[in-house]
Short mmCIF file of C-alpha atoms in Angstrom, two decimals:
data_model
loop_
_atom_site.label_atom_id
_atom_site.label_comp_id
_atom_site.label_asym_id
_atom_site.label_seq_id
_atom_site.Cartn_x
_atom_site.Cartn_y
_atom_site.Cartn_z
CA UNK A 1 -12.74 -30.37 -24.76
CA UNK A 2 -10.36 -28.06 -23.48
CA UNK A 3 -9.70 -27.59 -19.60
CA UNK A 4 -8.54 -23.67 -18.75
CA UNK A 5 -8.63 -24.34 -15.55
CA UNK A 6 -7.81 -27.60 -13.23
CA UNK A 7 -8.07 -28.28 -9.82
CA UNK A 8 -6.70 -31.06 -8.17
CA UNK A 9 -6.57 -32.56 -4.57
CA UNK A 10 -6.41 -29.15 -2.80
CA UNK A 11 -6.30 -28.84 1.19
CA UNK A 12 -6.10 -25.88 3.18
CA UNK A 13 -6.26 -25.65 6.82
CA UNK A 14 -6.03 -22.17 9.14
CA UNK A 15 -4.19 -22.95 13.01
CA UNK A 16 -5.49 -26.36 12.70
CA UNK A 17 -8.52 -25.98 11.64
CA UNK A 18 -9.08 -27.73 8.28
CA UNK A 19 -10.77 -25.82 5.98
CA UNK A 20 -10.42 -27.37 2.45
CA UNK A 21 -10.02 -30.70 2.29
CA UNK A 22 -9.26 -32.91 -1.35
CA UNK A 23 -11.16 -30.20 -3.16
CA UNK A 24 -10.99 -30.90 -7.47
CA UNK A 25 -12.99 -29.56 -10.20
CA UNK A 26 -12.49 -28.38 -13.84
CA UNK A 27 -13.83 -25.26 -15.72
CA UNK A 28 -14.18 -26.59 -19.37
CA UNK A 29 -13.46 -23.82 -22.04
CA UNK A 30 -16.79 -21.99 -22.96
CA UNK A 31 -18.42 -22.87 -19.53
CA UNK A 32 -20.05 -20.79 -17.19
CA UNK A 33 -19.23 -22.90 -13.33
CA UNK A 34 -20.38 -22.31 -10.18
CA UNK A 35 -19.62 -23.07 -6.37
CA UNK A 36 -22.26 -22.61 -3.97
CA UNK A 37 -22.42 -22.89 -0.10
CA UNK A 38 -22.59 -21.40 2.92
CA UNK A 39 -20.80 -18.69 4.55
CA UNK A 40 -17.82 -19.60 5.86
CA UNK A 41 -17.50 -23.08 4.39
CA UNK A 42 -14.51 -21.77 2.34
CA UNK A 43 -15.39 -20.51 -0.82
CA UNK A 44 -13.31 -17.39 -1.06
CA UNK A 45 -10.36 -19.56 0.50
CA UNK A 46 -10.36 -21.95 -2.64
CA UNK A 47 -11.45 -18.65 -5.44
CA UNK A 48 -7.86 -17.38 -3.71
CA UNK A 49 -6.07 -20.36 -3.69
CA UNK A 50 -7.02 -20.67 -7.32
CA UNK A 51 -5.56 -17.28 -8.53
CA UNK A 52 -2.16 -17.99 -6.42
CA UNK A 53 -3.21 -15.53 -3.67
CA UNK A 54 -2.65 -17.65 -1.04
CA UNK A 55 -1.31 -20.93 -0.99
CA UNK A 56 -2.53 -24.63 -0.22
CA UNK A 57 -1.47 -26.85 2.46
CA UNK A 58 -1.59 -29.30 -0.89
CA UNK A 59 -2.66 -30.18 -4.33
CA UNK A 60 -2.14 -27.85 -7.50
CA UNK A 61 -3.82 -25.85 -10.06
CA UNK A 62 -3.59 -25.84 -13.28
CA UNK A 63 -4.47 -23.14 -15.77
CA UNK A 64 -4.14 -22.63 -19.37
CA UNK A 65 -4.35 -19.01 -20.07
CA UNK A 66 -4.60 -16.08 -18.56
CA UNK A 67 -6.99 -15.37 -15.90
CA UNK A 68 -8.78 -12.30 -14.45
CA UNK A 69 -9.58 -12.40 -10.56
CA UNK A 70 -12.53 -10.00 -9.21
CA UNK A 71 -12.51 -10.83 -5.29
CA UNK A 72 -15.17 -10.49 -3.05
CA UNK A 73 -14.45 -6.87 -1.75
CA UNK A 74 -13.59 -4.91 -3.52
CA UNK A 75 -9.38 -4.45 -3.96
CA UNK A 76 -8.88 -0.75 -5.38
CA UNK A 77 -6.50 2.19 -4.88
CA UNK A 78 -9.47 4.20 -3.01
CA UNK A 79 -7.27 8.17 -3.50
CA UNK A 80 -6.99 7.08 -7.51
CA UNK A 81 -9.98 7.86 -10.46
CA UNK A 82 -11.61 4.78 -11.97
CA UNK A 83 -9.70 5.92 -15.15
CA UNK A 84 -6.40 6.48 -12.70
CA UNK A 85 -6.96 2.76 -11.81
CA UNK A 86 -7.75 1.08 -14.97
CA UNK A 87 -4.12 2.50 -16.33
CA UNK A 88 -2.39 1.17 -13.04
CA UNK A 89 -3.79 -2.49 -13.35
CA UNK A 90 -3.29 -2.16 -17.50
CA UNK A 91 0.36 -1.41 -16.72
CA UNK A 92 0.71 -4.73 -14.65
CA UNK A 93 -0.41 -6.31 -17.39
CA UNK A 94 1.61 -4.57 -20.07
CA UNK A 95 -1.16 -3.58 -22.17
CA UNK A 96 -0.52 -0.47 -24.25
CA UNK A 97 -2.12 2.72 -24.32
CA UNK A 98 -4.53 2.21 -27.08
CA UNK A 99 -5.45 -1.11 -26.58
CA UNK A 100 -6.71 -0.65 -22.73
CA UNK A 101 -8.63 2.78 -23.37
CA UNK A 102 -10.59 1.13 -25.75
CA UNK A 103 -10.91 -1.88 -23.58
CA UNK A 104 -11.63 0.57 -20.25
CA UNK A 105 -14.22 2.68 -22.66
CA UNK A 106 -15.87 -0.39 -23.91
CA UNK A 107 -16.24 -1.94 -20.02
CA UNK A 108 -17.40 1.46 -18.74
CA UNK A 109 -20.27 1.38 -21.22
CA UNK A 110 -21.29 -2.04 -20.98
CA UNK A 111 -21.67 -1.72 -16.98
CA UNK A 112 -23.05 1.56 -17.28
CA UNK A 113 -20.91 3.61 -15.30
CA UNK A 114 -18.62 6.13 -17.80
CA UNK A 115 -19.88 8.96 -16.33
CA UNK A 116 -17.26 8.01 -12.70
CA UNK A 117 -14.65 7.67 -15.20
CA UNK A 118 -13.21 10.93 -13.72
CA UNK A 119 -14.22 9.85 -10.06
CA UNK A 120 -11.99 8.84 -7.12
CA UNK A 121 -12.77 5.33 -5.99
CA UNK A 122 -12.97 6.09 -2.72
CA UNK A 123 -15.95 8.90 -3.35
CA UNK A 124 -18.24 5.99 -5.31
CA UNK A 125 -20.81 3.51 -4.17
CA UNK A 126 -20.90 -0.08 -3.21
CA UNK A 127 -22.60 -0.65 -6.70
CA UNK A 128 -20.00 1.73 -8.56
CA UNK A 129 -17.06 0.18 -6.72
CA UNK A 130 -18.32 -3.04 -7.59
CA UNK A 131 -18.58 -2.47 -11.26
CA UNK A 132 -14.99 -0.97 -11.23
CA UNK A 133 -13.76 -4.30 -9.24
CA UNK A 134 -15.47 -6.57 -12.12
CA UNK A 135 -14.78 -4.01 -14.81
CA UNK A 136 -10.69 -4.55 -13.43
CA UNK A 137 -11.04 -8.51 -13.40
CA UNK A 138 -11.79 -8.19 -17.73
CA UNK A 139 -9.83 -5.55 -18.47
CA UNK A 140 -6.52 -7.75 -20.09
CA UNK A 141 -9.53 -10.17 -21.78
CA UNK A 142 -8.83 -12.95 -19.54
CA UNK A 143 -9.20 -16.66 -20.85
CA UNK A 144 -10.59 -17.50 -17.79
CA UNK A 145 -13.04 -15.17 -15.01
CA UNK A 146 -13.27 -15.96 -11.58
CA UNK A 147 -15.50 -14.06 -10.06
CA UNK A 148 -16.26 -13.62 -6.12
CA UNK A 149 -19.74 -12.77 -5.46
CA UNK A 150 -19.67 -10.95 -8.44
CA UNK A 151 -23.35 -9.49 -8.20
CA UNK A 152 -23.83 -8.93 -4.02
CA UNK A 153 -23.86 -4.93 -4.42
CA UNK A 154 -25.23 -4.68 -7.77
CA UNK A 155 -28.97 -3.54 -8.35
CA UNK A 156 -31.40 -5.37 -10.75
CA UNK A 157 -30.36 -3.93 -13.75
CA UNK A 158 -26.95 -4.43 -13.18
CA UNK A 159 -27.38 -7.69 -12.03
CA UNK A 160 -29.16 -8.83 -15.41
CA UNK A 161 -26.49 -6.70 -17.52
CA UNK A 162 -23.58 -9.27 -15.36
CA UNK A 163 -25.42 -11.66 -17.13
CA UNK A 164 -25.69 -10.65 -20.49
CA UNK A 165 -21.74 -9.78 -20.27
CA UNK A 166 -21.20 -13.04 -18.38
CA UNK A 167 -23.67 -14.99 -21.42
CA UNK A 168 -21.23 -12.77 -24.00
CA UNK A 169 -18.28 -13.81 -22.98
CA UNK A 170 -19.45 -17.56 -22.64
CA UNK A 171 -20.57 -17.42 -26.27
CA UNK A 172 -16.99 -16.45 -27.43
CA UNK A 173 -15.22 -19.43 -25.45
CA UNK A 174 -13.93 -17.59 -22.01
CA UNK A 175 -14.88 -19.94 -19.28
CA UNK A 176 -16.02 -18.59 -16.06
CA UNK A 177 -16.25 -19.62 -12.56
CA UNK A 178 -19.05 -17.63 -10.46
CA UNK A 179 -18.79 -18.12 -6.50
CA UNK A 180 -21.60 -17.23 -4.80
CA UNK A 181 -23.42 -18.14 -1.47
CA UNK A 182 -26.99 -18.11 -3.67
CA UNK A 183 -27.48 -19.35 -6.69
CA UNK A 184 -30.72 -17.73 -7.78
CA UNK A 185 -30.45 -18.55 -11.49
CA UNK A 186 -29.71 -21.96 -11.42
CA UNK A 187 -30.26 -22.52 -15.44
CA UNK A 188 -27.26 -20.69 -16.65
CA UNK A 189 -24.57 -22.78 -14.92
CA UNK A 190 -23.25 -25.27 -17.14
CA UNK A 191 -22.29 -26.91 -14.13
CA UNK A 192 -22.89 -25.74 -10.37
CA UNK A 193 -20.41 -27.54 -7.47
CA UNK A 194 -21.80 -27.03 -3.80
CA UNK A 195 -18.83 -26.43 -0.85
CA UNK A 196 -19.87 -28.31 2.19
CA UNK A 197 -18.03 -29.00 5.65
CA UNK A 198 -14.86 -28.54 3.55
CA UNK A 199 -15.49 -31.09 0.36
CA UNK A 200 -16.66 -30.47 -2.67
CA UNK A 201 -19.52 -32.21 -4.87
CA UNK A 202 -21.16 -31.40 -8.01
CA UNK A 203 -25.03 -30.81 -7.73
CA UNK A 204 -25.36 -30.05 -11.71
CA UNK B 1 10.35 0.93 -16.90
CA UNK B 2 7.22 2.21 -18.11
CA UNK B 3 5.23 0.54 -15.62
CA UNK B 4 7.45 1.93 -12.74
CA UNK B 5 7.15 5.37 -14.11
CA UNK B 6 3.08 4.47 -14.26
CA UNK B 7 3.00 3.68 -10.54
CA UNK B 8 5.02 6.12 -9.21
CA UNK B 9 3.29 9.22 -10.82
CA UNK B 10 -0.11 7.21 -9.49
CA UNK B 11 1.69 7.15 -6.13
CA UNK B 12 2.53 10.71 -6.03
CA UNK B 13 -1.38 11.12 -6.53
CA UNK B 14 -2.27 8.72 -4.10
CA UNK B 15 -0.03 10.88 -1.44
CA UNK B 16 -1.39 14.42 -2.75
CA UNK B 17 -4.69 12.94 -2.43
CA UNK B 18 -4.70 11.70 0.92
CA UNK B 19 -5.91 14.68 3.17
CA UNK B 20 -4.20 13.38 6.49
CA UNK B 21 -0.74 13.05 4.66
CA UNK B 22 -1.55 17.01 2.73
CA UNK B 23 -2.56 18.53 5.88
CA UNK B 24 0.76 16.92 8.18
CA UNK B 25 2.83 18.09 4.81
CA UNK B 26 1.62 21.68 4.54
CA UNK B 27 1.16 22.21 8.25
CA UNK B 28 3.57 20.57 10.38
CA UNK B 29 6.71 21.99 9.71
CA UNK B 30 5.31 25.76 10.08
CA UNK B 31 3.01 24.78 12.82
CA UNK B 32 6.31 22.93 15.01
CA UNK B 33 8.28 26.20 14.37
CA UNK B 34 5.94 28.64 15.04
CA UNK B 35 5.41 26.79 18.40
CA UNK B 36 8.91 27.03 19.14
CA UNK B 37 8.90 30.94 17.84
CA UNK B 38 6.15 31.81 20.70
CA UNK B 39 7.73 29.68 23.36
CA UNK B 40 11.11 29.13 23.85
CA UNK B 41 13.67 31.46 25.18
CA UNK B 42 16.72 32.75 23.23
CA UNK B 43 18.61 32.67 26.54
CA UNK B 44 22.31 30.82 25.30
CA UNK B 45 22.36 26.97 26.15
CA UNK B 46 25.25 24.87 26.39
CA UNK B 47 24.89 20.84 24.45
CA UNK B 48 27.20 17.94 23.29
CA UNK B 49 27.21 16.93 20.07
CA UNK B 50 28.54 13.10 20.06
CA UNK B 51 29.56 13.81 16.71
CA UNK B 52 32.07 16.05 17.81
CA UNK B 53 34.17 14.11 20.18
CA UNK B 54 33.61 14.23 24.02
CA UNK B 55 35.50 17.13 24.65
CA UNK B 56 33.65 19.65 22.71
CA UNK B 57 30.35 21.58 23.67
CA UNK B 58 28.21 23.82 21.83
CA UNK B 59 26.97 27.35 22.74
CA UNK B 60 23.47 28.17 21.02
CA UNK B 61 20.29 29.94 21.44
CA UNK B 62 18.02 27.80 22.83
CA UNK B 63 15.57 28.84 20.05
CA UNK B 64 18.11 27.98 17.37
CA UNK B 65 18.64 24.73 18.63
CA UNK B 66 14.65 23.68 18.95
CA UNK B 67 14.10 25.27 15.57
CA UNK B 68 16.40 22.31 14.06
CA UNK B 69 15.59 19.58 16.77
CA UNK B 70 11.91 20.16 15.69
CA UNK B 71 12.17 20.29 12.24
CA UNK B 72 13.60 16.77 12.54
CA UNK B 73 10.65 15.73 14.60
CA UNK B 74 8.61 17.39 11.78
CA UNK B 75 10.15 15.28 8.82
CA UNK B 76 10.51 12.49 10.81
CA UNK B 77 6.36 12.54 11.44
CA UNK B 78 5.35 13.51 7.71
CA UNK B 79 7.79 10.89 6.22
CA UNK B 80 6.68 7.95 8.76
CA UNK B 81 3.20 8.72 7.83
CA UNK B 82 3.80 8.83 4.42
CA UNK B 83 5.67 5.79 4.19
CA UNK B 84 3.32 3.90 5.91
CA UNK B 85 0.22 4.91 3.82
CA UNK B 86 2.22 4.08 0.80
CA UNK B 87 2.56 0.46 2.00
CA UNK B 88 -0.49 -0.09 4.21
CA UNK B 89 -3.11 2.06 2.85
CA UNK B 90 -3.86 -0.04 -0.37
CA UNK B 91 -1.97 -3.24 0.12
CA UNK B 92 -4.93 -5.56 -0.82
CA UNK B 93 -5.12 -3.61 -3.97
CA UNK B 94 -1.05 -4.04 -4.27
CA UNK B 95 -1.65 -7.37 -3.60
CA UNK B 96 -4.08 -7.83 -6.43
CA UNK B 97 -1.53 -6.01 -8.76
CA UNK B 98 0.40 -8.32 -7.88
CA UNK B 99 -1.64 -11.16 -8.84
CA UNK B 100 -2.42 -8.95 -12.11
CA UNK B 101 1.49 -9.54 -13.31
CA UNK B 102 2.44 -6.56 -11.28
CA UNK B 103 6.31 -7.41 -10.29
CA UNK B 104 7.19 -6.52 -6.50
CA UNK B 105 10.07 -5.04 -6.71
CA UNK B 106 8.79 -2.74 -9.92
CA UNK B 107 6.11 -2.14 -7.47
CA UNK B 108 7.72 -1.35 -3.91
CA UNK B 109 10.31 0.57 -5.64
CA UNK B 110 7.98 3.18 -7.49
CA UNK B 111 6.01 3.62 -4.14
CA UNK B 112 9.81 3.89 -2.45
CA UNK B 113 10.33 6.41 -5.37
CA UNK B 114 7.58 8.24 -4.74
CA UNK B 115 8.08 8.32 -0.49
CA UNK B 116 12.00 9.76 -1.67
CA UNK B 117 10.59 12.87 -3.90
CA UNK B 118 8.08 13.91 -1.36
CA UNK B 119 10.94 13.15 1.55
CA UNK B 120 13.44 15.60 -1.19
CA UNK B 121 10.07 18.23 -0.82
CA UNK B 122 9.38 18.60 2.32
CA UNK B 123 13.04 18.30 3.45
CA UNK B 124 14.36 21.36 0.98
CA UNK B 125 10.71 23.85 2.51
CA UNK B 126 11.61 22.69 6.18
CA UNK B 127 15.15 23.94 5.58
CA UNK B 128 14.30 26.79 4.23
CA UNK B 129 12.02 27.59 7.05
CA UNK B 130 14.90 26.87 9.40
CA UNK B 131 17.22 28.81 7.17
CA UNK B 132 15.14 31.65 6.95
CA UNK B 133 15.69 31.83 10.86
CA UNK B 134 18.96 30.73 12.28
CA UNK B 135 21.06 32.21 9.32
CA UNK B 136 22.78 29.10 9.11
CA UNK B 137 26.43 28.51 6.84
CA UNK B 138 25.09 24.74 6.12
CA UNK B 139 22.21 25.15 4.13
CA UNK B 140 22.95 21.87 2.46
CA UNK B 141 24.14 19.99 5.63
CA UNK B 142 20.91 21.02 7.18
CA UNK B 143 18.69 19.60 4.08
CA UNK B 144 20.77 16.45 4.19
CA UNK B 145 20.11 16.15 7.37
CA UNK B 146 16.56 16.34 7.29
CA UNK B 147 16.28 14.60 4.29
CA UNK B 148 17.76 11.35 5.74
CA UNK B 149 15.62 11.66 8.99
CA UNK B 150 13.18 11.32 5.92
CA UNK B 151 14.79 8.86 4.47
CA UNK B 152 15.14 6.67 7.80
CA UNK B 153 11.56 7.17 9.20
CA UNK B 154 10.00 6.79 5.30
CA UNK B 155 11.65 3.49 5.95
CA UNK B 156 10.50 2.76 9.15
CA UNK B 157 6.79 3.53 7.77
CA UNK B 158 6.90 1.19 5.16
CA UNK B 159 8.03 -1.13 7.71
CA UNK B 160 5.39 -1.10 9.93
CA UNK B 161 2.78 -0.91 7.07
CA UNK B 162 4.10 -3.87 5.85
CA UNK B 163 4.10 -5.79 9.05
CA UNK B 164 1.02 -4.65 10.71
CA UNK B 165 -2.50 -5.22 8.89
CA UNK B 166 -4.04 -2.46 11.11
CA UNK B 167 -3.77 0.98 10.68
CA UNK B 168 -4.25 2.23 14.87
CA UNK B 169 -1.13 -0.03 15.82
CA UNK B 170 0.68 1.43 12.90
CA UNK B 171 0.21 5.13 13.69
CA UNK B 172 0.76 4.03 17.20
CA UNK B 173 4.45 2.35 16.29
CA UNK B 174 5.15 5.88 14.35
CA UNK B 175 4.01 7.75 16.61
CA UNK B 176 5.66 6.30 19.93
CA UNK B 177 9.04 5.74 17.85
CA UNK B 178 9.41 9.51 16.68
CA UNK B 179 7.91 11.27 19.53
CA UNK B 180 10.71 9.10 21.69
CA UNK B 181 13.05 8.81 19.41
CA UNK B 182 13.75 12.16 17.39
CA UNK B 183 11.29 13.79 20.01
CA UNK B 184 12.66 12.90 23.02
CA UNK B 185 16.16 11.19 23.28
CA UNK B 186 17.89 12.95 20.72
CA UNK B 187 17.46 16.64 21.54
CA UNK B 188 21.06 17.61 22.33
CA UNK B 189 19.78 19.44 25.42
CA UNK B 190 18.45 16.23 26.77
CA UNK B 191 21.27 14.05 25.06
CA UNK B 192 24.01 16.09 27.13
CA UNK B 193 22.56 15.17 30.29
CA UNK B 194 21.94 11.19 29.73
CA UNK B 195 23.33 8.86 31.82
CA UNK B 196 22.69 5.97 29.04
CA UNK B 197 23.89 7.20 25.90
CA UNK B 198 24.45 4.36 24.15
CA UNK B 199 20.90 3.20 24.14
CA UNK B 200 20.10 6.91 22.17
CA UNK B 201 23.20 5.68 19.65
CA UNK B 202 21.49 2.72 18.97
CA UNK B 203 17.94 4.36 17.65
CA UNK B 204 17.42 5.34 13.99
CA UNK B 205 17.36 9.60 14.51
CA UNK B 206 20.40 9.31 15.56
CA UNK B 207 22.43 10.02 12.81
CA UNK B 208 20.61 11.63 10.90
CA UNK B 209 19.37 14.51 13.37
CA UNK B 210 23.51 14.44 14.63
CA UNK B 211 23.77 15.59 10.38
CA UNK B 212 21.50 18.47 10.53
CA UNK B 213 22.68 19.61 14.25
CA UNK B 214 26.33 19.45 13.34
CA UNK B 215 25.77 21.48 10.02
CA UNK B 216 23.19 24.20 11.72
CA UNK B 217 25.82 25.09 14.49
CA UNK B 218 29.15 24.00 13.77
CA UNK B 219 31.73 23.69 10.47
CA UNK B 220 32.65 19.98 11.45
CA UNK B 221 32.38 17.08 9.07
CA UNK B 222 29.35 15.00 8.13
CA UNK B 223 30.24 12.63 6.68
CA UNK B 224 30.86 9.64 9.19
CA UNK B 225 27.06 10.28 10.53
CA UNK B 226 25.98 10.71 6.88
CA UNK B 227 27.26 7.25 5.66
CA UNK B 228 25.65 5.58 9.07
CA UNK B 229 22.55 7.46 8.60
CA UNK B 230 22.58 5.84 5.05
CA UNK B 231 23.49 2.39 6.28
CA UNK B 232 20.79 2.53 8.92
CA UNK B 233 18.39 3.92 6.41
CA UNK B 234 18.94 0.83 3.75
CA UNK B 235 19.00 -2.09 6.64
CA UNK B 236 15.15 -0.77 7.51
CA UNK B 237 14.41 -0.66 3.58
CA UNK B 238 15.98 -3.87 2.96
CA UNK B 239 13.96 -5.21 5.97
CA UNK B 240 10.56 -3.48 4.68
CA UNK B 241 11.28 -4.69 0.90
CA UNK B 242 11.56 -8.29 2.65
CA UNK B 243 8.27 -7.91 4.81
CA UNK B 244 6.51 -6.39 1.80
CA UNK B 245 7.37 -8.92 -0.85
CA UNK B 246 6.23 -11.79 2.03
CA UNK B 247 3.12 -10.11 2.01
CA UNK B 248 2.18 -9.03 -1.76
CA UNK B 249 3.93 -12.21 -2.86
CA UNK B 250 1.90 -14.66 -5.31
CA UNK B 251 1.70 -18.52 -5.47
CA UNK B 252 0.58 -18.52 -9.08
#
């Protein structure tokens, strides 16, 4: 089986204060993983670690692929449209014209929420912004999601439409890794690891 | 280039968008002058310019010579404030551009871009405000002059909002620079009467406000104070573009 993403032997540790310590795992292709724990036992530390946004004290990660980062807040250019910043982050990743319309149009429809299209970030809701923030982390069709409390501000029907898209795009081999501090549906990790006092095990 | 052209037309939005930096754009440089209009006397004042050479003083209207010193102060203000909501005011989203595949530099230099036309804008009205007034030979000199008070302070804005994570401190540092700085110490008025001038040489409106003084009242040369001006202006872009890629820099 292929492995998009590999973790190995990370440590990170904040003005002494160790935070990660020896953390590994592996998202298989096709897999849905999580990581569960507490606040504050590092969770968003190793999601950003992962996608290179900050970096460990040591170990390495390894990914195969491209990969599409939605963080926990969410990161947008507030005075720009949700259209305004679909074209900004398409131009970082070089995507033409056509292709990230289409891509933006399909997202917009599948998360319900074409009709801020025209909106300024900064004017929408915690639910809208939230869409927008996952709707930016698929937009270049990433080969691997990983996605930071991906569902906190969404409402029910939103939250079971995450899944659907989240089932979808585990069906056509994109392998995602979910962080959350609850894990209320338990049955569609593949595999779940929990976060605790700074090491990692896996509880499924 | 595509993707710089991208960002920089979304960063000319982000600026026209933002109602702090529209209403300190539209307003300040007509609200500064007026001020000086209703209070300041036209009684004849008497000022070194250090550009000059020791020897030589300048005879002006009071009025004349606040309507220049504060349009510095005005462009000075707008362009600090602009440059530092260009870097600070969506940095985690730069950041996550970044991450995206965004290059730095592509991405620093369209939001530089962007900080240089609106500097070119607001520069070219504010000296034609002045213009309008003082009747000045040096229309260009005058615009230059603003324009790299613009240029400096944009700078020094992008500075800050790259060092500083939040905003009060940074309006603070633009604040307390320009109001002392271009505000304060380098009003000629107050500049002929210091008994430290070398400490005023030393602080980035120097040059540039010596540019737009020496071409509003006099036919001398600008082009020593120019060049400096320039030099000073790419040491504190160099030293933002450092801070900036330090921050928005990925480990991917």
């Amino acid at each position: 089986m292929t492995v998009p993403l590999q973790v190995a032997e990370i440590s990170k540790s904040f003005a002494r204060k160790s935070v990660l310590t020896n953390i590994s795992l592996a998202v298989p292709g096709g897999s849905l993983v999580g990581i569960v724990g507490e606040n504050g036992v590092g969770k968003s530390t190793l999601l950003k670690i992962i996608v290179g946004a900050i970096r460990p004290d040591s170990g390495s990660v390894t990914r195969a692929g491209s990969a599409g980062y939605c963080p926990q807040e969410p990161e947008l250019f507030e005075e720009l449209t949700v259209l305004e910043n679909f074209m900004l982050y398409a131009a970082a990743h070089g995507l033409p014209r056509d292709v990230w319309k289409k891509r933006a149009d399909d997202l917009l429809g599948k998360l319900s929420f074409r009709q801020y299209e025209h909106s300024m970030v900064k004017t929408l809701s915690g639910g809208t912004r939230q869409k927008l923030n996952l709707a930016i982390a698929l937009l270049q069709d990433p080969d691997v999601l990983v996605l930071d409390e991906p569902y906190a501000a969404f409402d029910w029907q939103t939250y079971l439409k995450f899944w659907e898209l989240a089932e979808e795009l585990r069906g056509i081999g994109k392998s995602l890794l979910i962080v959350s501090h609850l894990v209320y549906d338990k049955q569609k990790f593949d595999q779940i690891y929990e976060l605790r006092s700074g090491s990692v095990e896996r509880t499924q | 280039m595509t993707r710089v052209l991208t960002a920089l037309k979304l960063a000319c939005l982000e600026i026209v968008r933002n109602r702090t930096a529209l209403l300190l754009i539209l307003v300040l440089p007509g609200l500064f002058e007026t001020l000086i209009y209703v209070t300041t006397p036209n009684r004849v004042v008497s000022f070194d310019l250090p550009s000059l050479g020791a020897e030589e003083s300048i005879d002006v209207s009071a009025r004349a010579e606040a309507f220049v010193f504060m349009a510095v102060v005005a462009v000075a203000f707008i362009a600090g404030f602009a440059g530092l909501t260009l870097m600070q005011g969506s940095i985690r989203a730069q950041k996550r551009l970044v991450l995206n595949g965004f290059p730095i530099y592509q991405l620093f230099l369209s939001r530089l871009l962007a900080l240089l036309l609106l500097i070119a804008l607001v520069s070219v009205y504010t000296g034609c405000i002045v213009e309008a007034i003082i009747h000045s030979d040096r229309f260009a000199g005058i615009v230059t002059g603003l324009a790299l008070t613009g240029a400096v302070y944009g700078a020094y804005g992008l500075l800050i909002g790259a060092l500083w994570k939040r905003s009060l401190e940074s309006v603070l540092s633009i604040v307390l620079l320009t109001n002392i700085d271009v505000g304060w110490l380098q009003n000629p008025i107050f500049y002929t009467e210091a008994t430290n001038r070398a400490v005023i040489h030393y602080l980035p409106g120097y040059f540039p406000s010596q540019v737009a003084m020496v071409s509003a009242f006099t036919e001398a040369s600008i082009a020593n104070a120019t060049l400096r001006a320039a030099l000073y202006f790419l040491v504190l872009l160099l030293t933002a573009g450092a801070f900036a890629y330090r921050k928005l820099r990925a480990f991917a």
